[in-house]
Short mmCIF file of C-alpha atoms in Angstrom, two decimals:
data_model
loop_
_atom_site.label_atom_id
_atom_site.label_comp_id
_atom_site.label_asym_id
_atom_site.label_seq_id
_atom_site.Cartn_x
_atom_site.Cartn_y
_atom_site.Cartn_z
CA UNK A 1 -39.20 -48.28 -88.51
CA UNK A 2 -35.86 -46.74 -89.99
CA UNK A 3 -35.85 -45.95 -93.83
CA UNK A 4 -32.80 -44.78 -95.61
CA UNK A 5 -32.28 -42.30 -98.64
CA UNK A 6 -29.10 -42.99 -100.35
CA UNK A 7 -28.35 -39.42 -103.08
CA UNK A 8 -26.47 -40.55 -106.61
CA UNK A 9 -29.01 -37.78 -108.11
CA UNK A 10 -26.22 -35.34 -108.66
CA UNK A 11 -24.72 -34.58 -111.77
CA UNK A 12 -20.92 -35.83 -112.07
CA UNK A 13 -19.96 -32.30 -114.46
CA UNK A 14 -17.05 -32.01 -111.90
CA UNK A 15 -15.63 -35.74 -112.56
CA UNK A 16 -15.41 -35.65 -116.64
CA UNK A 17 -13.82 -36.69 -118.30
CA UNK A 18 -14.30 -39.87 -115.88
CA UNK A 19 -18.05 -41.70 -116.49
CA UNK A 20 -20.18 -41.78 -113.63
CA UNK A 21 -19.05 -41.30 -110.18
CA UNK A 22 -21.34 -43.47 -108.40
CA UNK A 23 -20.87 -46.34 -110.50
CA UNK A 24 -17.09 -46.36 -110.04
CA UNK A 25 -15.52 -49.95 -109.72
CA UNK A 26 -13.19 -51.09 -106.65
CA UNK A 27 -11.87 -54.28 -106.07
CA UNK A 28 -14.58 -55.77 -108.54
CA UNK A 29 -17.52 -54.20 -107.12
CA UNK A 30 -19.41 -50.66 -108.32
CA UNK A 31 -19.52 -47.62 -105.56
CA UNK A 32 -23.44 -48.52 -105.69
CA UNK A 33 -22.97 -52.54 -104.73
CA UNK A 34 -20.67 -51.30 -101.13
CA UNK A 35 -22.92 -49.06 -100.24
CA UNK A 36 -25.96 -51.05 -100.94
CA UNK A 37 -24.57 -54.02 -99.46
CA UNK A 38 -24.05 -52.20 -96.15
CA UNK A 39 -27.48 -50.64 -95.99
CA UNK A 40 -29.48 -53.40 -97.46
CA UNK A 41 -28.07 -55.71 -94.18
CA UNK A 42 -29.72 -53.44 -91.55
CA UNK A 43 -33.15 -53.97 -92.95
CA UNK A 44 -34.55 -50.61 -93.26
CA UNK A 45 -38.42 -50.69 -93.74
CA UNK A 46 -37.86 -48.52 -97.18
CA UNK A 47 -34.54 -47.79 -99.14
CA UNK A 48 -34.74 -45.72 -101.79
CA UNK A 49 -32.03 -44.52 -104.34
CA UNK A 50 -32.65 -41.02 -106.24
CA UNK A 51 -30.88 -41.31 -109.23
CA UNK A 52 -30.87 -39.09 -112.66
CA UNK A 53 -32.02 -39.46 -116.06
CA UNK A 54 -27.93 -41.14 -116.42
CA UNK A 55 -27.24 -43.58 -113.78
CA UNK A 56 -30.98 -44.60 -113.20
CA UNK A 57 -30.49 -47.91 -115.69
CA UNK A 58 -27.04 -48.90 -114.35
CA UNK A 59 -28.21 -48.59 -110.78
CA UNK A 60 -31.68 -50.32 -111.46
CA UNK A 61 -29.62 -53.22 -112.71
CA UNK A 62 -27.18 -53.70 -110.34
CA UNK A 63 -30.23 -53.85 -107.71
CA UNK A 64 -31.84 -56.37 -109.69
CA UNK A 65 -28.83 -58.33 -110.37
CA UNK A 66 -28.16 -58.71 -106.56
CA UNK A 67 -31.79 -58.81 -105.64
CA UNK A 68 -31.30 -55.84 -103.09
CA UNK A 69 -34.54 -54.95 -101.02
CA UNK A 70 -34.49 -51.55 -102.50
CA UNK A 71 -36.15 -48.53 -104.87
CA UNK A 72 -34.86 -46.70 -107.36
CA UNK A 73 -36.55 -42.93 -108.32
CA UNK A 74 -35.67 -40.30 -110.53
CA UNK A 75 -34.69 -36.81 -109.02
CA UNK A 76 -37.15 -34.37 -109.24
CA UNK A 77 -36.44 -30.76 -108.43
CA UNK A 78 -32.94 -29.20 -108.16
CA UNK A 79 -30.22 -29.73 -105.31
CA UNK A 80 -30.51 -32.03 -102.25
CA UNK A 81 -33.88 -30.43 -101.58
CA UNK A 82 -35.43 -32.06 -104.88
CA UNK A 83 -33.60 -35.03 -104.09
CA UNK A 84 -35.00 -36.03 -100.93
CA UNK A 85 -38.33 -34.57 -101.48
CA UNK A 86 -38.70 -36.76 -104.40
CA UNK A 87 -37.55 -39.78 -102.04
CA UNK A 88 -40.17 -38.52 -99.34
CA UNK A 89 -43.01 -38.73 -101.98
CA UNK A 90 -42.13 -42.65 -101.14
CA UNK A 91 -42.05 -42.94 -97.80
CA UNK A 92 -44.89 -43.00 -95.21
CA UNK A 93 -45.09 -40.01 -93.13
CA UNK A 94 -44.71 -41.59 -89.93
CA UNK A 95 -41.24 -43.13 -90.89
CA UNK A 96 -37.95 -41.49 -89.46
CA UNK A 97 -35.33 -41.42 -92.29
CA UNK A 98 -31.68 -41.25 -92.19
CA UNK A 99 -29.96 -39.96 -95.28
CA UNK A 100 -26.85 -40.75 -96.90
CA UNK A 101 -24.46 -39.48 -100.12
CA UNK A 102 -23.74 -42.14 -101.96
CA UNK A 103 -20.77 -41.37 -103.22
CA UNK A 104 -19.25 -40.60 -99.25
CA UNK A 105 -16.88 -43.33 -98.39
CA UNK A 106 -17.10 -43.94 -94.22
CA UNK A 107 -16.12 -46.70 -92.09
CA UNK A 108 -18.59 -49.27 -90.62
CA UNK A 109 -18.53 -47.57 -87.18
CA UNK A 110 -20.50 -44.38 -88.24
CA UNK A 111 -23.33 -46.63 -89.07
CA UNK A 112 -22.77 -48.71 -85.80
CA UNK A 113 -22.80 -45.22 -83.98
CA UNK A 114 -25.67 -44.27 -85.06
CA UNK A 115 -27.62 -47.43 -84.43
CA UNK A 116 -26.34 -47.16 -81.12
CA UNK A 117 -28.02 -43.54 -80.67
CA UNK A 118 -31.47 -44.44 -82.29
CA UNK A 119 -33.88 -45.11 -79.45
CA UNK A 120 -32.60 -42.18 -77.77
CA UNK A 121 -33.17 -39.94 -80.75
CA UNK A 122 -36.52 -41.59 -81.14
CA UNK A 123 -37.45 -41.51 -77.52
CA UNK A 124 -36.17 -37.85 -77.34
CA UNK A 125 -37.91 -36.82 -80.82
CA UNK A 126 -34.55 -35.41 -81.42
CA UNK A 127 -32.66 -35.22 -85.37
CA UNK A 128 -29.31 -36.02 -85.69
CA UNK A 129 -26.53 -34.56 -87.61
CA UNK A 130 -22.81 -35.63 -88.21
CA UNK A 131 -19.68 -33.92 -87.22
CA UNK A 132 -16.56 -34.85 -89.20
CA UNK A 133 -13.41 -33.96 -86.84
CA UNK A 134 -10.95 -31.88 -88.55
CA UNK A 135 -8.10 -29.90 -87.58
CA UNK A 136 -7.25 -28.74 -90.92
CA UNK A 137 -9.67 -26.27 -92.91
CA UNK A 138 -11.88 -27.79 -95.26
CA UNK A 139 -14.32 -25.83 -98.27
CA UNK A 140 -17.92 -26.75 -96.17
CA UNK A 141 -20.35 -26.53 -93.14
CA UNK A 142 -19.04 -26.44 -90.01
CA UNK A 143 -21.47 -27.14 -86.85
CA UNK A 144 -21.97 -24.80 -84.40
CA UNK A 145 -22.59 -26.46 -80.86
CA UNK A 146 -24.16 -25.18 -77.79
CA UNK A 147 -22.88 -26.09 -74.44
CA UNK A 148 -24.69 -29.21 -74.59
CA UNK A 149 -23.01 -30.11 -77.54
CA UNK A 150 -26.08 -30.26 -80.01
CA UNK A 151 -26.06 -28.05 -83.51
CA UNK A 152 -27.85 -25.15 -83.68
CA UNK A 153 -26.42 -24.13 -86.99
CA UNK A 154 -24.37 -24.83 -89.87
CA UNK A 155 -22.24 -22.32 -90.93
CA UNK A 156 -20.99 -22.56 -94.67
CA UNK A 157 -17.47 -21.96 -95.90
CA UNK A 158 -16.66 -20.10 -92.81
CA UNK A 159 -12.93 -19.43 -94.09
CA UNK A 160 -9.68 -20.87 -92.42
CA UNK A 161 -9.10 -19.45 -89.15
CA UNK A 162 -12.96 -19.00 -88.92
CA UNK A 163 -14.28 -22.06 -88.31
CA UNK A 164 -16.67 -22.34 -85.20
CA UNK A 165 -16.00 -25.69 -83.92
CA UNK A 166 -13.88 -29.07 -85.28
CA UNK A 167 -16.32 -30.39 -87.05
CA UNK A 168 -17.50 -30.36 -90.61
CA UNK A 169 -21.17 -31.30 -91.32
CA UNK A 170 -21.27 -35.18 -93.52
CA UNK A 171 -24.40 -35.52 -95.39
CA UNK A 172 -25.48 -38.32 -92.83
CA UNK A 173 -28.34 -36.79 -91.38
CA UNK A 174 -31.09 -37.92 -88.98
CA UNK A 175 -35.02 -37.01 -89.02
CA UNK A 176 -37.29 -38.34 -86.02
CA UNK A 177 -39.93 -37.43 -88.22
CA UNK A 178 -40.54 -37.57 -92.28
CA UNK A 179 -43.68 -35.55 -91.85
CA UNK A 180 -41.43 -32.86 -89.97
CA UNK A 181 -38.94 -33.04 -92.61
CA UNK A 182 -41.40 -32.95 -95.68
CA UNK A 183 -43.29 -29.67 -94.06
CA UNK A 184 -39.94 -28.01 -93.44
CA UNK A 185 -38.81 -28.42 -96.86
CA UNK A 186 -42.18 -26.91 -98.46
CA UNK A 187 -41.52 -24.18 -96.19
CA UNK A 188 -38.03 -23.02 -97.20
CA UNK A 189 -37.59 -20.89 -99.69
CA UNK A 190 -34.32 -19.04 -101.25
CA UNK A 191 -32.68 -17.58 -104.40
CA UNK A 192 -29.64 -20.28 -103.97
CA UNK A 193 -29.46 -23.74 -104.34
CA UNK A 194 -29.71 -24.41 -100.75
CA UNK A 195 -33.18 -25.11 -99.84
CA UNK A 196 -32.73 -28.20 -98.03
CA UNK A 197 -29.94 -26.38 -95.76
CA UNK A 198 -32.37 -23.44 -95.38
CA UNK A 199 -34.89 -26.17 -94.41
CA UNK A 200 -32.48 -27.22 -91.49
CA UNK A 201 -31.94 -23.72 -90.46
CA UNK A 202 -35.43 -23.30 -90.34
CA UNK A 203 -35.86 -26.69 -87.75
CA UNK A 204 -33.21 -25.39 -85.46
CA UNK A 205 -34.82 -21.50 -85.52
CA UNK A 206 -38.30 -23.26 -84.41
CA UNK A 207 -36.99 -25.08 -81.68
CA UNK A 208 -36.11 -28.78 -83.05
CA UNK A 209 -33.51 -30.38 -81.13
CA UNK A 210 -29.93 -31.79 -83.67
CA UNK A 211 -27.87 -33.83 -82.14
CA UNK A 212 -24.46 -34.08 -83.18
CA UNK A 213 -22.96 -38.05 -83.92
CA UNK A 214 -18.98 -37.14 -83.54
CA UNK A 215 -17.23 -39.18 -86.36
CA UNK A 216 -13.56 -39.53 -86.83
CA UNK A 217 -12.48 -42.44 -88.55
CA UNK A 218 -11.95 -42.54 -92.29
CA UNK A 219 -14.41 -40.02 -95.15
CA UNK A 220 -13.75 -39.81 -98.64
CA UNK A 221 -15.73 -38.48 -100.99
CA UNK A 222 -15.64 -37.93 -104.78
CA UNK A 223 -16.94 -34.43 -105.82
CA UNK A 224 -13.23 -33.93 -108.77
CA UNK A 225 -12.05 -36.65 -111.08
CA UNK A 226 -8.74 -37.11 -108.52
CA UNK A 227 -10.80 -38.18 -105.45
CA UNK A 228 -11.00 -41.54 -107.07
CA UNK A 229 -7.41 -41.83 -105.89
CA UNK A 230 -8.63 -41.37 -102.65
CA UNK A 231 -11.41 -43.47 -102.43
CA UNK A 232 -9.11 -46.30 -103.94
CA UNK A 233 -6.57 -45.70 -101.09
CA UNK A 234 -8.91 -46.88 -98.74
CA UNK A 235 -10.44 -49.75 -100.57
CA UNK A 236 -7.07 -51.00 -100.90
CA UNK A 237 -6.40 -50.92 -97.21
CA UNK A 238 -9.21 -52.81 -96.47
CA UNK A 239 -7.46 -55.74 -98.28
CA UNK A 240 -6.39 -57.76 -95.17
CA UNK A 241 -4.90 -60.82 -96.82
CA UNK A 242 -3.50 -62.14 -99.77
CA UNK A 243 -5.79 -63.88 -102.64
CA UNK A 244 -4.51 -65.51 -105.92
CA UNK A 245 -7.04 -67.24 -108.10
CA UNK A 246 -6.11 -70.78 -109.08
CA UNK A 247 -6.64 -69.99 -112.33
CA UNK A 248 -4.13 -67.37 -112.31
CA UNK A 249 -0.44 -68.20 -113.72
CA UNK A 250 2.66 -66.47 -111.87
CA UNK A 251 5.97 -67.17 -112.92
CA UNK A 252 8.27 -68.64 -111.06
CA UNK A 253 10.65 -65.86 -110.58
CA UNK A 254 7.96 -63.26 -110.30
CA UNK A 255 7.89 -61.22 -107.00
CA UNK A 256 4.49 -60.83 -105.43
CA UNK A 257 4.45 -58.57 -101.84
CA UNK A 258 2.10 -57.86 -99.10
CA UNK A 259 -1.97 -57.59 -99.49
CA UNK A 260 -2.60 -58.52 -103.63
CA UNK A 261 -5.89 -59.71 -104.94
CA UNK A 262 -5.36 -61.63 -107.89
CA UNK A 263 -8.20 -62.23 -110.82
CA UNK A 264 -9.36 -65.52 -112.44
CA UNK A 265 -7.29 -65.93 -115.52
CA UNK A 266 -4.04 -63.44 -114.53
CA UNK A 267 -0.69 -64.09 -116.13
CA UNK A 268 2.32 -62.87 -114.48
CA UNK A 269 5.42 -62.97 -116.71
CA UNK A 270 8.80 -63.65 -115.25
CA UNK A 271 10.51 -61.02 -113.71
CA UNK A 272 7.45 -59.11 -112.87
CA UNK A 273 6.99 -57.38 -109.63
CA UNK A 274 3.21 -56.63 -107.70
CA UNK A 275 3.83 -54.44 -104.61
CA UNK A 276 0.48 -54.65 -101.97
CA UNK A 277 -1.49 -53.22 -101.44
CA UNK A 278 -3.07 -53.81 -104.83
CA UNK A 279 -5.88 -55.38 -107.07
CA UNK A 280 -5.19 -57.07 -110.44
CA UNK A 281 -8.77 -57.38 -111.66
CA UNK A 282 -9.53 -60.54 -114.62
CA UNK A 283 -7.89 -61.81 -117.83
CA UNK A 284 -4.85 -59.20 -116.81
CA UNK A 285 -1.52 -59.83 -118.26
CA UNK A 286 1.41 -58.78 -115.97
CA UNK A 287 4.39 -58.40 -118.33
CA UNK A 288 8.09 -58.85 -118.04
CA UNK A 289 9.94 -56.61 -115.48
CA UNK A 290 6.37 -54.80 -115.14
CA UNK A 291 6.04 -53.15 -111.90
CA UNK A 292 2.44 -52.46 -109.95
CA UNK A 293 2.53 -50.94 -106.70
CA UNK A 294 -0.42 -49.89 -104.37
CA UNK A 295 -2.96 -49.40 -107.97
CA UNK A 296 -6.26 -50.89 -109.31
CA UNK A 297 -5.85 -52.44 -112.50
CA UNK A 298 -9.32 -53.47 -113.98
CA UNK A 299 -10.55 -56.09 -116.16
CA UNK A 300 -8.84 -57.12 -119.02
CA UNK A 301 -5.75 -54.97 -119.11
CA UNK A 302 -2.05 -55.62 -120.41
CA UNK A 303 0.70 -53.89 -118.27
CA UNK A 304 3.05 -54.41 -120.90
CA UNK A 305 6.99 -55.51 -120.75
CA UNK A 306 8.60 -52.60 -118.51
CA UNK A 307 5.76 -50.80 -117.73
CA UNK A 308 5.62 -49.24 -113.76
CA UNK A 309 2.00 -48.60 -112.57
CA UNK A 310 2.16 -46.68 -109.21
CA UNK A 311 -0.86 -45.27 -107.13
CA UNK A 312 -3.04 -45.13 -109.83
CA UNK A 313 -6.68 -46.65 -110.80
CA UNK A 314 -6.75 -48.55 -114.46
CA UNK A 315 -10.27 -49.49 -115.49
CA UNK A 316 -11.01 -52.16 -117.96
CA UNK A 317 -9.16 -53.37 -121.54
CA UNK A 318 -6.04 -50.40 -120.62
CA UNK A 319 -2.86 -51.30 -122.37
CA UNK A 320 0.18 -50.36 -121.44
CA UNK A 321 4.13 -50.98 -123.37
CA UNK A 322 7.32 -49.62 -121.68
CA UNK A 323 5.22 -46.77 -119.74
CA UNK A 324 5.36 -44.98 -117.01
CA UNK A 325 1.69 -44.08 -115.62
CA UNK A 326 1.71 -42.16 -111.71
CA UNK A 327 -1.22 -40.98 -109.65
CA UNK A 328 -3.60 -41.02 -112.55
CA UNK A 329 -6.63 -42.34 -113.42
CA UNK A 330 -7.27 -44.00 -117.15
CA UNK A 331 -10.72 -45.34 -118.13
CA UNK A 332 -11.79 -48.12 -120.31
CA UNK A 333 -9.83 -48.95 -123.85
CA UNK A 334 -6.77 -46.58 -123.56
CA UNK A 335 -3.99 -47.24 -124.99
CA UNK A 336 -0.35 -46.10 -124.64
CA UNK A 337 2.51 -46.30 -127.00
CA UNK A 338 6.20 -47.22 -126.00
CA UNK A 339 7.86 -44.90 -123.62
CA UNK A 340 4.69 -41.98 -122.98
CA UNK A 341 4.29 -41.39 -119.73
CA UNK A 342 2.29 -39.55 -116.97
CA UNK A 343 4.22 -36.40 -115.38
CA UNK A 344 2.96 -36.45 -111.50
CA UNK A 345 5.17 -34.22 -109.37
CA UNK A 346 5.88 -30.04 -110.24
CA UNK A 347 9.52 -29.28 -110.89
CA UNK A 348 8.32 -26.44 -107.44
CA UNK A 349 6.76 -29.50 -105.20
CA UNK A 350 4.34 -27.41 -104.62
CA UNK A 351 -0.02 -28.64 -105.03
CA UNK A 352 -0.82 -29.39 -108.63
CA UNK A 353 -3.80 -27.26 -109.76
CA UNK A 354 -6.50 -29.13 -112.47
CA UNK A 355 -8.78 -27.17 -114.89
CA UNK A 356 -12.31 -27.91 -114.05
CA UNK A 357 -15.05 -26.26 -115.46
CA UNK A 358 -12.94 -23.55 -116.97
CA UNK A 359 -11.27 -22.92 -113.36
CA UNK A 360 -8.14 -23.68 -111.72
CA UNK A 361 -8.94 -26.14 -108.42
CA UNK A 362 -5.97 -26.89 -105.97
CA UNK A 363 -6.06 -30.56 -105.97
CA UNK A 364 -4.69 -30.08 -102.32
CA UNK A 365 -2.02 -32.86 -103.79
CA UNK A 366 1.24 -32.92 -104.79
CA UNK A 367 1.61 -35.51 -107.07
CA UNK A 368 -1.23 -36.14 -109.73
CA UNK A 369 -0.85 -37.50 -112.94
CA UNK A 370 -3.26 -37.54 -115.75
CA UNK A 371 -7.09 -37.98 -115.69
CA UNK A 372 -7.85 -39.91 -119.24
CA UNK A 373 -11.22 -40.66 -120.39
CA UNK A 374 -12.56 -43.70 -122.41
CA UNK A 375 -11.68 -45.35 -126.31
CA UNK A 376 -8.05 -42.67 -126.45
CA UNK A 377 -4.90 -43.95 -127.61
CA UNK A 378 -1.49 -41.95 -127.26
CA UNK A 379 1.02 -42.68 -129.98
CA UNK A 380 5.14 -43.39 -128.91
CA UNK A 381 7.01 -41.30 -126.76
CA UNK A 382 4.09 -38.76 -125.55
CA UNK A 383 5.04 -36.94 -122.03
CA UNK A 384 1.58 -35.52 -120.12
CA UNK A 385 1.96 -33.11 -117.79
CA UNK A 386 0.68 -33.23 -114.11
CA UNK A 387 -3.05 -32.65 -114.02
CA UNK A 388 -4.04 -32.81 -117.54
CA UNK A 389 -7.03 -34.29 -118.27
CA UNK A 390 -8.02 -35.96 -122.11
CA UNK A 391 -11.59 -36.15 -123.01
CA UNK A 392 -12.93 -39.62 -124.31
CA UNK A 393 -12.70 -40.74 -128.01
CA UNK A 394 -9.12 -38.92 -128.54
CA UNK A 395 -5.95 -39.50 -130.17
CA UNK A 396 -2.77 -37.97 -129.10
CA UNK A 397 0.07 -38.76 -131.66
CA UNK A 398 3.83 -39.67 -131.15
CA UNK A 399 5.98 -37.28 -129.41
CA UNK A 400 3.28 -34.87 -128.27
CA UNK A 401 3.73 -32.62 -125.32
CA UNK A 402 0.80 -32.26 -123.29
CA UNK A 403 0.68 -29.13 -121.13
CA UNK A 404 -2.63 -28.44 -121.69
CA UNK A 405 -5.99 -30.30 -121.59
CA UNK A 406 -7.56 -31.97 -124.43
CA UNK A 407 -11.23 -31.78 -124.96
CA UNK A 408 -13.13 -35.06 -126.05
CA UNK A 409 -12.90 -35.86 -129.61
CA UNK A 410 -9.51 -34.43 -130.37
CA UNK A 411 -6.74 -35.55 -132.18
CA UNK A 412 -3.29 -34.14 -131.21
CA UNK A 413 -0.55 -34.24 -134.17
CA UNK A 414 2.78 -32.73 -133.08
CA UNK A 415 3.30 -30.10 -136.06
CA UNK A 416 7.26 -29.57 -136.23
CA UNK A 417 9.99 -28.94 -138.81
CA UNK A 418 11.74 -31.80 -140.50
CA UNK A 419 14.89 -30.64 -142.11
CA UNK A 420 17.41 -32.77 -144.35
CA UNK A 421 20.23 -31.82 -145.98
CA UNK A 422 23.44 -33.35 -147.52
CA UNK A 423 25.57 -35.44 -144.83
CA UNK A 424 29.26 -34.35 -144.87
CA UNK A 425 30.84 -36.58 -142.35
CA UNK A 426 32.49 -40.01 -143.38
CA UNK A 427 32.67 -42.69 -140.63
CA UNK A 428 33.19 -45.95 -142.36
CA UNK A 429 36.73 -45.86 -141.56
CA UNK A 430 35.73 -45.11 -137.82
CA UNK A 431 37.58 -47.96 -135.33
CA UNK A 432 35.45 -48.83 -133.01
CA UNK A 433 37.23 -51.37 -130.78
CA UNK A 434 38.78 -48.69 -128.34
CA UNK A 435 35.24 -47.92 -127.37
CA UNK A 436 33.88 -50.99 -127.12
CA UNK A 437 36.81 -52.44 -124.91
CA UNK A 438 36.06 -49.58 -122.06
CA UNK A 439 32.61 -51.68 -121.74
CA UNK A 440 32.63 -53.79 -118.72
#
């Protein structure tokens, strides 16, 4: 019978100054609840969840909480190897095992594709792998097929123009046998931190037959802080209908368009305007002449009178006051003071680039905004520039210019010159009626 290893055992250094990845909210429910909730349905003999030392209390809980059929373990070891070695430790030998990254976003027919294949992978003692379709280069594995169309190896990071076939390898892989698996990965051995791909390699030299599962639909993944945006974008485009609470207040000349879920407990002021697709989580206040379009606004959050939230991901208790806030992506308790705002697009057009770990990473967009961690507040009049990321626990005061990032636990003060000096000009006999005539 089929068990399932889902992976949240990675570390999230990439996604600060954002909290954990894997427990990431959309549409009022953590990354961990969809992809349990899908999983959990197909009644898989074992299910087990390697976590770290972090996320292992949050994801307990929310397994608990929903009374999932399911295991939570520590990782044990380093990279994807020590991951699903320390979920094999679990799992009886005579199992097959398909296994999953929990933070990779797929549509429901991947898993329907596969369930399709699985007698004939059994009754053919054959693995499977997945093959992402891709015409454009991406930073990974890439199959390589024989003529019968089965992998017999993964190349990684061929280079553009390199590539060996369409199709990029998804960490939705297939073993007939754990016992097969579990002797290949004591076997491997190398001086990088790819043992479990040196493991495959390994299966493939000694004769193991990989099939490849062609998938094409939608993947999303977040490995950078800015892939939330992504993985939002398709959330909200699974919202097929509208849904207003009927404890929710709208105003009678408030405008409210297309796919918008709407919280217990919203208030929508007069003269507000919610463009779909969107999500408008609890106890949210939708200010006068505020204007959401195709965001996530969590729990608890004011978009204050003339705000404009577009394509961007608010978590819980953010308040905003005559703001502009673009492509960006603002934890829990952030403030913003009158008229700051979020710079998204390069005066070039051209990709913005993000500081991560000390290097510059094409964000392979070209409009991002700012990535804001939790408990900041940003004084009056503060412009960020695209890309910039503030660490949690910060201030930024009035009038700053951002350019650069801030690291967590900073306070920003603008330092300039204030010079006064003796006013020589006299308008008290100034008429002012000319002027105001001309205004019509």
């Amino acid at each position: 019978m089929l068990s399932i290893i889902l992976l949240a055992g990675g570390s999230s250094s990439r996604f600060s100054p954002l909290k954990e990845k894997n427990l990431y909210p959309f549409l009022g429910k953590s990354f961990v609840e969809w992809q349990l909730e899908r999983y959990v349905a197909i009644k898989p003999r074992d299910l087990i969840v390697v976590a770290n030392e972090e996320n292992i209390a949050e994801i307990d809980s929310v397994i608990r909480a929903k009374n999932y059929d399911a295991k939570v373990v520590v990782q044990k070891g380093d990279g994807q190897a020590g991951a699903v070695s320390t979920a094999i430790e679990h799992l009886s030998s005579s199992e097959d095992v398909l296994i999953i990254n929990m933070n990779d976003v797929s549509e429901e027919i991947l898993l329907n594709s596969f369930l399709e294949k699985l007698e004939f992978l059994r009754s053919n003692n054959t693995n499977l792998l997945t093959g992402y379709y891709t015409e454009t280069y991406f930073p990974g594995g890439y199959l390589v097929l024989n003529e019968e169309g089965n992998v017999i190896e993964v190349q990684e990071k061929p280079g553009a123009g390199k590539e060996p076939s369409k199709y990029v390898r998804l960490v939705f892989d297939y073993f007939h046998s754990v016992a097969e698996l579990k002797s290949a990965l004591e076997k491997a051995s190398s001086s990088k931190d790819d043992v479990y791909e040196t493991a495959l390699a390994d299966m493939m030299k000694a004769g193991n037959k990989f099939f490849m599962l062609n998938y094409s639909g939608v993947w999303k993944t977040i490995k950078y802080h800015w892939h939330v945006l992504d993985v939002m974008e398709y959330y909200l485009s699974t919202i097929t209908t509208p849904s207003i609470s009927s404890s929710a207040t709208i105003a009678k000349t408030a405008v409210i368009k297309g796919n918008v879920i709407i919280e217990d407990n919203v208030k929508v002021f007069d003269g507000a305007v919610i463009n779909g697709p969107a999500y408008i989580g609890k106890n949210c206040i939708i200010a006068n002449n505020a204007l959401v379009r195709s965001s996530i606004i969590g729990n608890d959050c004011v978009v204050g009178f003339a705000s404009e939230v577009a394509r961007s991901y608010l978590r819980d208790n953010v308040w905003l006051h005559m703001n502009y806030i673009g492509d960006s992506v603002i934890e829990s308790n952030v403030s913003f003071g009158s008229t700051s705002l979020t710079a998204n697009f390069r005066l070039d057009e051209q990709n913005v680039k993000v500081l991560v770990k000390g290097e510059k990473v094409d964000s392979q967009k070209n409009k991002v905004g700012a990535i804001i961690g939790s408990n900041v507040r940003i004084g009056t009049g503060v412009n960020i520039m695209p890309g910039i990321t503030i660490g949690s626990n910060s201030f930024v005061s009035s009038g700053a210019l951002l350019e650069r990032d801030v690291a967590a636990g900073s306070f920003v003060k603008l330092k300039q010159e204030l010079v006064v000096k003796e006013n020589n000009f006299d308008i008290s006999k100034t008429n002012r009626d000319e002027i105001k005539s001309k205004i019509k």
